[in-house]
Amino acid sequence: MTLPDIDISDARAADPDVAIIGGGQAGLAIGYYLRRTGLRFVILDAEEVPGGAWLHGWDSLRLFSPAGYSSLPGWQMPPSGSDGFPTRDEVIDYLTRYEARYDLPVERPARVDAVERAGDRLRLRLADGSARHARAVVSATGTWSAPVIPDYEGRERFDGTQLHSAHYRGPEPFAGKRVLVVGGGNSGAQIHAELDAHARSTWVTLRPPGFLPDDVDGHVLFQRATARVRDDGGGASGTFGDIVMVPPVKAARDRGALETVRPFARFTRDGVVWRDGTSEAIDAVIWCTGFRPALDHLWPLGVVDEAGRVAVEDQRSVDEPRLWLAGYGDWTGAASATLIGSARVARDLVPRIAAALGA
Ligand SMILES: Cc1cc2nc3c(=O)[nH]c(=O)nc-3n(C[C@H](O)[C@H](O)[C@H](O)COP(=O)(O)OP(=O)(O)OC[C@H]3O[C@@H](n4cnc5c(N)ncnc54)[C@H](O)[C@@H]3O)c2cc1C
């Protein structure tokens, strides 16, 4: 693919020093610290409204981290009105108010299709045909727009419904249906727990999931991830695989509905064949099988490796030093894909950008 030429001769006066791609929590946290540097910056976000990936979470989504462990820099997330674990809508409200409170320069909707080298700047090509130029670019596009579905034999032949958790909104369309929920993390647990009350839901996981004790909330996962990264000097790929017993999951457990089975062997047109050879008719499969970093816009820079990541040193691309990354996973900082982690990443990253730009 080649890109058409763009005349940049008179564009420079309006150009920012730093362009942040993505106005989710990671982009906002960086904006919070950039405000203090005197650098001109802009946050370009593909959504119509604030909230990042939380806009697309299912209606009953609960954070596994309590509000006290889910705050961006400067302003604590208000305590949840429910039972300690904030709801999706409470997070969206917090992010909306956060960006207004700090008057962050977010432009919406502004989808960046490509980032390319343009002399001493990086050029950002937007979906509306316009372009911006910046001395430094922070990619903070998250993972929501890049859902992962594993290969299962015959998946394309299956006539039933297939949905990734990225697009699941609620149990209503599945009422009374036979559903497989695939994936042993918090998404799988929460969605299976909800569906089980409405549908004939079977929870499929590679191995028996790990459940945290009822009296332990998600902040333990952050402490573990941070410790792991500290222990090995920063290269760990910490997981948040343990399931937090948020109230709907606990309720499912108490009614005996948190059993799991190991994966099936293959799909048929109308269902699956289990590993013992028995067939079962299935109406729908919900894939709670995770995401990869959404980095397609970086393709012209040639910095994305086969694993779908960018080689970084202290959040800075090794191959393109004007490019910085935030969010995505532990490879850009401990727990950087979480609310509290994005605060830490921003605190570390902004002084590095400022130093690189001589600010
Ligand atoms: C089910 C679930 C439960 C979770 N629970 C917790 C929890 O309890 N606690 C916690 O701390 N974390 C939790 N997380 C993890 C984490 O908080 C989210 O994944 C978070 O949304 C990541 O923030 P981000 O800013 O990196 O990315 P996002 O929120 O995805 O924001 C990225 C933004 O960039 C935009 N964008 C993408 N591509 C482009 C482009 N090319 N141009 C312009 N804009 C673009 C997107 O539209 C979006 O607005 C959970 C995640 C999931 C999926």
Short mmCIF file of C-alpha atoms and ligand atoms in Angstrom, two decimals:
data_model
loop_
_atom_site.label_atom_id
_atom_site.label_comp_id
_atom_site.label_asym_id
_atom_site.label_seq_id
_atom_site.Cartn_x
_atom_site.Cartn_y
_atom_site.Cartn_z
CA MET A 1 0.00 0.00 0.00
CA THR A 2 1.32 3.49 -0.84
CA LEU A 3 0.12 6.78 0.54
CA PRO A 4 -0.65 9.86 -1.58
CA ASP A 5 1.62 12.91 -1.26
CA ILE A 6 0.60 15.66 1.13
CA ASP A 7 1.65 19.32 0.96
CA ILE A 8 2.99 20.20 4.41
CA SER A 9 4.52 23.57 3.55
CA ASP A 10 2.17 25.74 5.62
CA ALA A 11 1.07 23.24 8.23
CA ARG A 12 3.88 23.62 10.74
CA ALA A 13 2.74 26.61 12.78
CA ALA A 14 -0.30 24.73 14.03
CA ASP A 15 1.55 21.52 14.64
CA PRO A 16 1.93 20.23 18.19
CA ASP A 17 5.22 19.15 19.74
CA VAL A 18 3.61 15.92 20.84
CA ALA A 19 0.68 14.04 19.32
CA ILE A 20 -0.94 11.34 21.44
CA ILE A 21 -2.90 8.78 19.47
CA GLY A 22 -5.74 7.49 21.61
CA GLY A 23 -7.84 9.32 24.21
CA GLY A 24 -8.50 6.43 26.59
CA GLN A 25 -7.11 6.36 30.11
CA ALA A 26 -3.48 5.96 28.92
CA GLY A 27 -3.68 9.00 26.64
CA LEU A 28 -5.40 11.12 29.31
CA ALA A 29 -2.81 10.28 31.97
CA ILE A 30 -0.03 11.36 29.62
CA GLY A 31 -1.96 14.55 28.87
CA TYR A 32 -2.17 15.28 32.59
CA TYR A 33 1.63 15.36 32.93
CA LEU A 34 2.27 16.99 29.55
CA ARG A 35 0.19 20.02 30.63
CA ARG A 36 2.92 20.82 33.13
CA THR A 37 5.78 20.81 30.62
CA GLY A 38 4.88 23.73 28.38
CA LEU A 39 5.01 21.45 25.35
CA ARG A 40 2.18 21.88 22.84
CA PHE A 41 0.25 18.66 22.50
CA VAL A 42 -2.92 17.18 21.13
CA ILE A 43 -4.79 13.96 21.85
CA LEU A 44 -6.38 12.39 18.76
CA ASP A 45 -9.12 9.91 19.60
CA ALA A 46 -11.17 7.78 17.23
CA GLU A 47 -14.28 7.72 19.43
CA GLU A 48 -17.18 10.19 19.28
CA VAL A 49 -17.19 10.64 23.08
CA PRO A 50 -14.83 10.12 26.05
CA GLY A 51 -14.35 6.70 27.65
CA GLY A 52 -11.97 4.72 25.42
CA ALA A 53 -12.49 0.97 25.48
CA TRP A 54 -14.91 1.23 28.38
CA LEU A 55 -17.50 2.55 25.90
CA HIS A 56 -17.59 -0.91 24.37
CA GLY A 57 -17.68 -3.03 27.52
CA TRP A 58 -20.77 -5.07 28.25
CA ASP A 59 -23.52 -3.33 30.20
CA SER A 60 -22.94 -5.16 33.49
CA LEU A 61 -19.11 -5.01 33.36
CA ARG A 62 -17.51 -4.55 36.76
CA LEU A 63 -13.95 -3.47 37.38
CA PHE A 64 -11.98 -6.10 39.18
CA SER A 65 -10.07 -3.31 40.89
CA PRO A 66 -11.77 -1.15 43.53
CA ALA A 67 -12.04 2.61 42.90
CA GLY A 68 -9.13 3.35 45.23
CA TYR A 69 -6.87 1.29 42.97
CA SER A 70 -8.28 2.61 39.69
CA SER A 71 -7.33 6.25 39.67
CA LEU A 72 -5.53 8.42 37.16
CA PRO A 73 -3.03 11.03 38.37
CA GLY A 74 -4.31 14.05 40.24
CA TRP A 75 -7.85 12.99 40.98
CA GLN A 76 -9.10 9.84 42.74
CA MET A 77 -11.90 7.90 41.14
CA PRO A 78 -14.96 8.58 43.32
CA PRO A 79 -16.10 5.56 45.38
CA SER A 80 -18.45 3.27 43.49
CA GLY A 81 -22.14 3.74 44.14
CA SER A 82 -22.64 -0.04 43.98
CA ASP A 83 -20.50 -2.28 46.18
CA GLY A 84 -16.89 -1.20 45.85
CA PHE A 85 -16.25 -2.49 42.32
CA PRO A 86 -16.97 0.35 39.88
CA THR A 87 -19.33 -0.29 37.00
CA ARG A 88 -18.53 0.41 33.37
CA ASP A 89 -20.69 3.55 33.42
CA GLU A 90 -18.91 4.85 36.51
CA VAL A 91 -15.55 4.50 34.75
CA ILE A 92 -16.85 6.29 31.64
CA ASP A 93 -18.21 9.07 33.83
CA TYR A 94 -14.88 9.36 35.65
CA LEU A 95 -12.89 9.58 32.39
CA THR A 96 -15.35 12.11 30.95
CA ARG A 97 -15.05 14.34 33.99
CA TYR A 98 -11.29 13.81 34.19
CA GLU A 99 -10.61 15.17 30.75
CA ALA A 100 -12.91 18.16 31.37
CA ARG A 101 -11.37 18.83 34.80
CA TYR A 102 -7.89 19.15 33.32
CA ASP A 103 -9.11 20.73 30.09
CA LEU A 104 -7.21 18.19 28.02
CA PRO A 105 -6.94 19.00 24.28
CA VAL A 106 -8.74 15.96 22.89
CA GLU A 107 -9.95 16.00 19.28
CA ARG A 108 -12.80 13.63 18.36
CA PRO A 109 -13.52 11.78 16.27
CA ALA A 110 -9.99 11.71 14.92
CA ARG A 111 -8.79 8.30 13.75
CA VAL A 112 -5.13 8.06 12.78
CA ASP A 113 -4.70 5.64 9.91
CA ALA A 114 -0.94 5.89 9.50
CA VAL A 115 2.18 7.38 11.08
CA GLU A 116 5.11 7.98 8.75
CA ARG A 117 8.48 9.73 8.71
CA ALA A 118 8.48 13.26 7.28
CA GLY A 119 11.87 14.91 7.68
CA ASP A 120 12.41 15.94 11.29
CA ARG A 121 8.77 15.21 12.16
CA LEU A 122 6.41 12.30 12.22
CA ARG A 123 3.34 12.75 10.04
CA LEU A 124 -0.03 11.42 11.17
CA ARG A 125 -2.54 10.64 8.45
CA LEU A 126 -6.11 10.92 9.67
CA ALA A 127 -9.14 9.06 8.35
CA ASP A 128 -10.74 12.34 7.24
CA GLY A 129 -7.87 12.89 4.79
CA SER A 130 -6.07 15.54 6.85
CA ALA A 131 -2.58 15.24 8.31
CA ARG A 132 -0.81 16.42 11.46
CA HIS A 133 2.90 16.62 12.16
CA ALA A 134 4.63 16.28 15.50
CA ARG A 135 8.13 16.12 16.94
CA ALA A 136 7.10 13.16 19.08
CA VAL A 137 4.20 10.72 18.88
CA VAL A 138 2.80 8.63 21.71
CA SER A 139 0.79 5.63 20.59
CA ALA A 140 -1.86 4.82 23.21
CA THR A 141 -4.47 3.03 21.12
CA GLY A 142 -5.17 0.16 23.49
CA THR A 143 -6.23 -3.30 22.44
CA TRP A 144 -10.01 -3.21 22.20
CA SER A 145 -10.08 -2.81 18.41
CA ALA A 146 -7.86 -5.89 17.95
CA PRO A 147 -9.71 -8.86 19.48
CA VAL A 148 -8.05 -12.30 19.31
CA ILE A 149 -9.93 -15.48 18.41
CA PRO A 150 -7.94 -18.73 18.56
CA ASP A 151 -7.88 -21.21 15.71
CA TYR A 152 -10.32 -24.04 16.19
CA GLU A 153 -10.81 -26.61 13.47
CA GLY A 154 -13.95 -25.96 11.48
CA ARG A 155 -14.67 -22.54 12.98
CA GLU A 156 -15.60 -21.07 9.61
CA ARG A 157 -18.13 -23.87 9.00
CA PHE A 158 -20.07 -23.24 12.20
CA ASP A 159 -23.49 -21.79 11.35
CA GLY A 160 -24.24 -20.49 14.84
CA THR A 161 -23.43 -17.08 16.29
CA GLN A 162 -19.84 -16.18 17.15
CA LEU A 163 -19.12 -13.08 19.16
CA HIS A 164 -15.98 -11.77 20.81
CA SER A 165 -16.33 -10.30 24.30
CA ALA A 166 -15.32 -6.99 22.67
CA HIS A 167 -18.81 -6.92 21.12
CA TYR A 168 -20.87 -8.59 23.85
CA ARG A 169 -23.38 -6.19 25.43
CA GLY A 170 -25.74 -8.34 27.46
CA PRO A 171 -27.49 -11.71 27.82
CA GLU A 172 -30.82 -10.87 26.15
CA PRO A 173 -30.03 -12.17 22.61
CA PHE A 174 -29.00 -15.51 24.11
CA ALA A 175 -32.06 -16.19 26.26
CA GLY A 176 -32.78 -19.93 26.35
CA LYS A 177 -29.93 -20.72 23.92
CA ARG A 178 -27.05 -23.17 24.22
CA VAL A 179 -23.92 -21.05 24.57
CA LEU A 180 -20.22 -21.78 25.01
CA VAL A 181 -18.21 -19.09 26.79
CA VAL A 182 -14.56 -19.69 25.89
CA GLY A 183 -11.77 -18.18 28.00
CA GLY A 184 -10.61 -18.50 31.60
CA GLY A 185 -10.05 -14.87 32.62
CA ASN A 186 -12.18 -12.24 34.28
CA SER A 187 -14.15 -11.57 31.08
CA GLY A 188 -15.07 -15.23 30.69
CA ALA A 189 -16.03 -15.47 34.36
CA GLN A 190 -18.22 -12.37 34.32
CA ILE A 191 -19.93 -13.15 31.03
CA HIS A 192 -20.55 -16.80 31.89
CA ALA A 193 -21.88 -15.81 35.31
CA GLU A 194 -24.33 -13.42 33.67
CA LEU A 195 -25.37 -15.74 30.85
CA ASP A 196 -25.88 -18.72 33.10
CA ALA A 197 -28.97 -17.07 34.56
CA HIS A 198 -30.52 -16.60 31.08
CA ALA A 199 -29.12 -19.30 28.81
CA ARG A 200 -27.65 -22.80 28.91
CA SER A 201 -24.10 -21.58 29.26
CA THR A 202 -21.04 -23.84 29.39
CA TRP A 203 -17.74 -22.27 30.42
CA VAL A 204 -14.78 -23.61 28.43
CA THR A 205 -11.25 -22.97 29.73
CA LEU A 206 -7.84 -24.43 28.90
CA ARG A 207 -7.30 -25.37 32.54
CA PRO A 208 -9.24 -24.92 35.76
CA PRO A 209 -9.26 -21.15 36.41
CA GLY A 210 -7.59 -19.60 39.43
CA PHE A 211 -10.03 -17.81 41.73
CA LEU A 212 -8.91 -15.22 44.26
CA PRO A 213 -10.31 -15.66 47.77
CA ASP A 214 -13.61 -13.81 48.30
CA ASP A 215 -12.04 -11.24 50.61
CA VAL A 216 -9.22 -10.34 48.19
CA ASP A 217 -9.94 -7.69 45.61
CA GLY A 218 -8.14 -6.97 42.35
CA HIS A 219 -5.48 -4.69 43.81
CA VAL A 220 -3.51 -7.82 44.69
CA LEU A 221 -3.06 -8.45 40.97
CA PHE A 222 -1.43 -5.05 40.53
CA GLN A 223 0.94 -5.67 43.42
CA ARG A 224 1.91 -9.04 41.97
CA ALA A 225 2.44 -7.65 38.48
CA THR A 226 4.58 -4.82 39.80
CA ALA A 227 6.63 -7.17 41.95
CA ARG A 228 7.14 -9.53 39.00
CA VAL A 229 8.41 -6.73 36.78
CA ARG A 230 10.69 -5.43 39.51
CA ASP A 231 12.02 -8.93 40.19
CA ASP A 232 13.22 -9.56 36.69
CA GLY A 233 14.23 -6.09 35.67
CA GLY A 234 11.23 -5.20 33.56
CA GLY A 235 10.84 -7.96 31.02
CA ALA A 236 8.08 -9.95 32.67
CA SER A 237 4.77 -10.47 30.97
CA GLY A 238 2.64 -10.32 34.08
CA THR A 239 -0.84 -11.75 33.81
CA PHE A 240 -4.08 -10.71 35.42
CA GLY A 241 -5.43 -14.21 34.95
CA ASP A 242 -6.73 -14.80 38.45
CA ILE A 243 -10.43 -14.25 38.75
CA VAL A 244 -11.67 -11.64 41.15
CA MET A 245 -14.86 -12.64 42.93
CA VAL A 246 -16.90 -9.56 42.04
CA PRO A 247 -20.48 -9.94 43.32
CA PRO A 248 -22.07 -11.42 40.14
CA VAL A 249 -19.30 -14.04 39.88
CA LYS A 250 -19.59 -14.86 43.57
CA ALA A 251 -23.36 -15.29 43.16
CA ALA A 252 -22.80 -17.70 40.26
CA ARG A 253 -20.33 -19.68 42.34
CA ASP A 254 -22.80 -19.86 45.25
CA ARG A 255 -25.47 -21.37 43.01
CA GLY A 256 -22.97 -23.91 41.67
CA ALA A 257 -22.63 -22.34 38.25
CA LEU A 258 -18.88 -21.78 38.00
CA GLU A 259 -17.95 -25.22 36.72
CA THR A 260 -15.60 -25.34 33.73
CA VAL A 261 -14.87 -27.89 31.00
CA ARG A 262 -11.76 -28.31 28.83
CA PRO A 263 -11.89 -27.24 25.17
CA PHE A 264 -13.70 -29.10 22.41
CA ALA A 265 -11.82 -30.73 19.53
CA ARG A 266 -13.53 -29.06 16.58
CA PHE A 267 -16.62 -27.33 15.26
CA THR A 268 -19.39 -28.91 13.22
CA ARG A 269 -22.00 -26.97 11.26
CA ASP A 270 -24.36 -26.88 14.23
CA GLY A 271 -22.13 -27.32 17.23
CA VAL A 272 -18.94 -28.90 18.49
CA VAL A 273 -17.30 -32.30 18.96
CA TRP A 274 -15.81 -32.73 22.42
CA ARG A 275 -12.49 -34.47 22.94
CA ASP A 276 -14.19 -37.70 24.04
CA GLY A 277 -15.87 -37.84 20.61
CA THR A 278 -19.37 -36.79 21.66
CA SER A 279 -21.12 -34.13 19.58
CA GLU A 280 -23.26 -31.34 21.00
CA ALA A 281 -25.51 -28.84 19.25
CA ILE A 282 -24.60 -25.24 20.15
CA ASP A 283 -26.31 -21.96 19.22
CA ALA A 284 -23.56 -19.48 20.04
CA VAL A 285 -19.92 -19.17 21.05
CA ILE A 286 -18.65 -16.14 22.94
CA TRP A 287 -14.91 -15.75 22.66
CA CYS A 288 -13.40 -14.24 25.84
CA THR A 289 -9.95 -14.87 24.48
CA GLY A 290 -8.25 -11.54 24.78
CA PHE A 291 -6.80 -8.88 22.55
CA ARG A 292 -3.58 -7.86 20.86
CA PRO A 293 -2.14 -4.32 20.72
CA ALA A 294 -3.92 -2.17 18.12
CA LEU A 295 -0.86 -0.99 16.20
CA ASP A 296 -1.96 -1.10 12.55
CA HIS A 297 -1.45 2.68 12.22
CA LEU A 298 2.31 2.18 12.76
CA TRP A 299 2.80 0.01 9.67
CA PRO A 300 4.64 2.66 7.59
CA LEU A 301 7.33 2.90 10.28
CA GLY A 302 8.16 -0.81 10.06
CA VAL A 303 8.53 -1.07 13.84
CA VAL A 304 5.92 -3.72 14.69
CA ASP A 305 7.45 -7.16 15.14
CA GLU A 306 5.96 -10.60 14.45
CA ALA A 307 4.58 -10.81 17.97
CA GLY A 308 2.60 -7.63 17.25
CA ARG A 309 4.71 -5.45 19.54
CA VAL A 310 7.25 -2.67 19.16
CA ALA A 311 10.76 -3.07 20.59
CA VAL A 312 10.96 -0.45 23.35
CA GLU A 313 13.43 0.80 25.88
CA ASP A 314 11.79 2.83 28.64
CA GLN A 315 8.61 3.11 26.54
CA ARG A 316 10.53 4.55 23.57
CA SER A 317 10.74 2.74 20.25
CA VAL A 318 14.24 1.42 19.68
CA ASP A 319 13.94 1.79 15.89
CA GLU A 320 12.08 5.12 15.76
CA PRO A 321 13.12 7.32 18.71
CA ARG A 322 10.38 9.88 18.05
CA LEU A 323 7.79 7.21 18.82
CA TRP A 324 6.72 6.32 22.38
CA LEU A 325 4.20 3.74 23.54
CA ALA A 326 1.84 3.59 26.50
CA GLY A 327 -0.74 1.05 27.61
CA TYR A 328 -1.08 -2.30 25.76
CA GLY A 329 0.58 -4.54 28.37
CA ASP A 330 3.51 -4.96 30.70
CA TRP A 331 6.01 -4.49 27.88
CA THR A 332 5.34 -0.73 28.10
CA GLY A 333 5.50 -0.65 31.92
CA ALA A 334 4.16 -2.64 34.87
CA ALA A 335 0.39 -3.07 34.63
CA SER A 336 0.32 -0.30 32.02
CA ALA A 337 -2.98 -1.53 30.53
CA THR A 338 -4.80 -0.80 33.78
CA LEU A 339 -6.05 2.47 35.21
CA ILE A 340 -3.55 2.73 38.03
CA GLY A 341 -0.73 1.41 35.84
CA SER A 342 -1.38 4.03 33.17
CA ALA A 343 -0.85 6.70 35.83
CA ARG A 344 2.58 5.29 36.68
CA VAL A 345 3.56 4.92 33.06
CA ALA A 346 2.62 8.52 32.30
CA ARG A 347 4.56 9.81 35.30
CA ASP A 348 7.70 8.05 34.03
CA LEU A 349 7.21 8.69 30.34
CA VAL A 350 6.49 12.42 30.17
CA PRO A 351 9.82 13.58 31.68
CA ARG A 352 11.58 11.35 29.14
CA ILE A 353 9.71 12.94 26.24
CA ALA A 354 10.35 16.41 27.62
CA ALA A 355 14.07 15.67 27.92
CA ALA A 356 14.19 14.27 24.38
CA LEU A 357 12.55 17.45 23.05
CA GLY A 358 14.73 19.71 25.14
CA ALA A 359 11.81 21.10 27.16
C1 LIG B 1 -13.19 -6.99 30.63
C2 LIG B 1 -12.15 -6.04 31.09
C3 LIG B 1 -12.08 -5.71 32.43
C4 LIG B 1 -11.08 -4.84 32.87
N1 LIG B 1 -11.05 -4.52 34.18
C5 LIG B 1 -10.09 -3.66 34.62
C6 LIG B 1 -10.05 -3.27 35.99
O1 LIG B 1 -10.81 -3.73 36.82
N2 LIG B 1 -9.12 -2.38 36.38
C7 LIG B 1 -8.24 -1.84 35.49
O2 LIG B 1 -7.44 -1.00 35.89
N3 LIG B 1 -8.23 -2.22 34.20
C8 LIG B 1 -9.14 -3.12 33.75
N4 LIG B 1 -9.15 -3.48 32.42
C9 LIG B 1 -8.02 -3.11 31.53
C10 LIG B 1 -7.89 -1.70 31.03
O3 LIG B 1 -8.27 -0.74 31.98
C11 LIG B 1 -8.51 -1.40 29.68
O4 LIG B 1 -8.14 -2.33 28.70
C12 LIG B 1 -8.20 0.03 29.21
O5 LIG B 1 -9.28 0.45 28.46
C13 LIG B 1 -6.90 0.31 28.44
O6 LIG B 1 -6.74 1.73 28.29
P1 LIG B 1 -5.99 2.41 27.08
O7 LIG B 1 -6.13 3.86 27.26
O8 LIG B 1 -4.63 1.81 26.95
O9 LIG B 1 -6.80 1.92 25.81
P2 LIG B 1 -8.32 2.22 25.39
O10 LIG B 1 -9.21 2.41 26.55
O11 LIG B 1 -8.66 1.16 24.40
O12 LIG B 1 -8.21 3.62 24.65
C14 LIG B 1 -7.61 3.75 23.40
C15 LIG B 1 -8.33 4.82 22.64
O13 LIG B 1 -7.65 4.98 21.40
C16 LIG B 1 -8.60 5.02 20.37
N5 LIG B 1 -7.93 4.58 19.15
C17 LIG B 1 -7.61 3.32 18.78
N6 LIG B 1 -6.98 3.32 17.59
C18 LIG B 1 -6.90 4.62 17.22
C19 LIG B 1 -6.35 5.28 16.08
N7 LIG B 1 -5.74 4.60 15.10
N8 LIG B 1 -6.46 6.64 16.00
C20 LIG B 1 -7.04 7.36 17.00
N9 LIG B 1 -7.57 6.76 18.09
C21 LIG B 1 -7.50 5.41 18.21
C22 LIG B 1 -9.71 4.13 20.82
O14 LIG B 1 -10.90 4.41 20.12
C23 LIG B 1 -9.77 4.47 22.30
O15 LIG B 1 -10.60 5.57 22.53
C24 LIG B 1 -10.14 -4.33 31.96
C25 LIG B 1 -10.22 -4.66 30.61
C26 LIG B 1 -11.21 -5.52 30.16
C27 LIG B 1 -11.29 -5.88 28.70
#
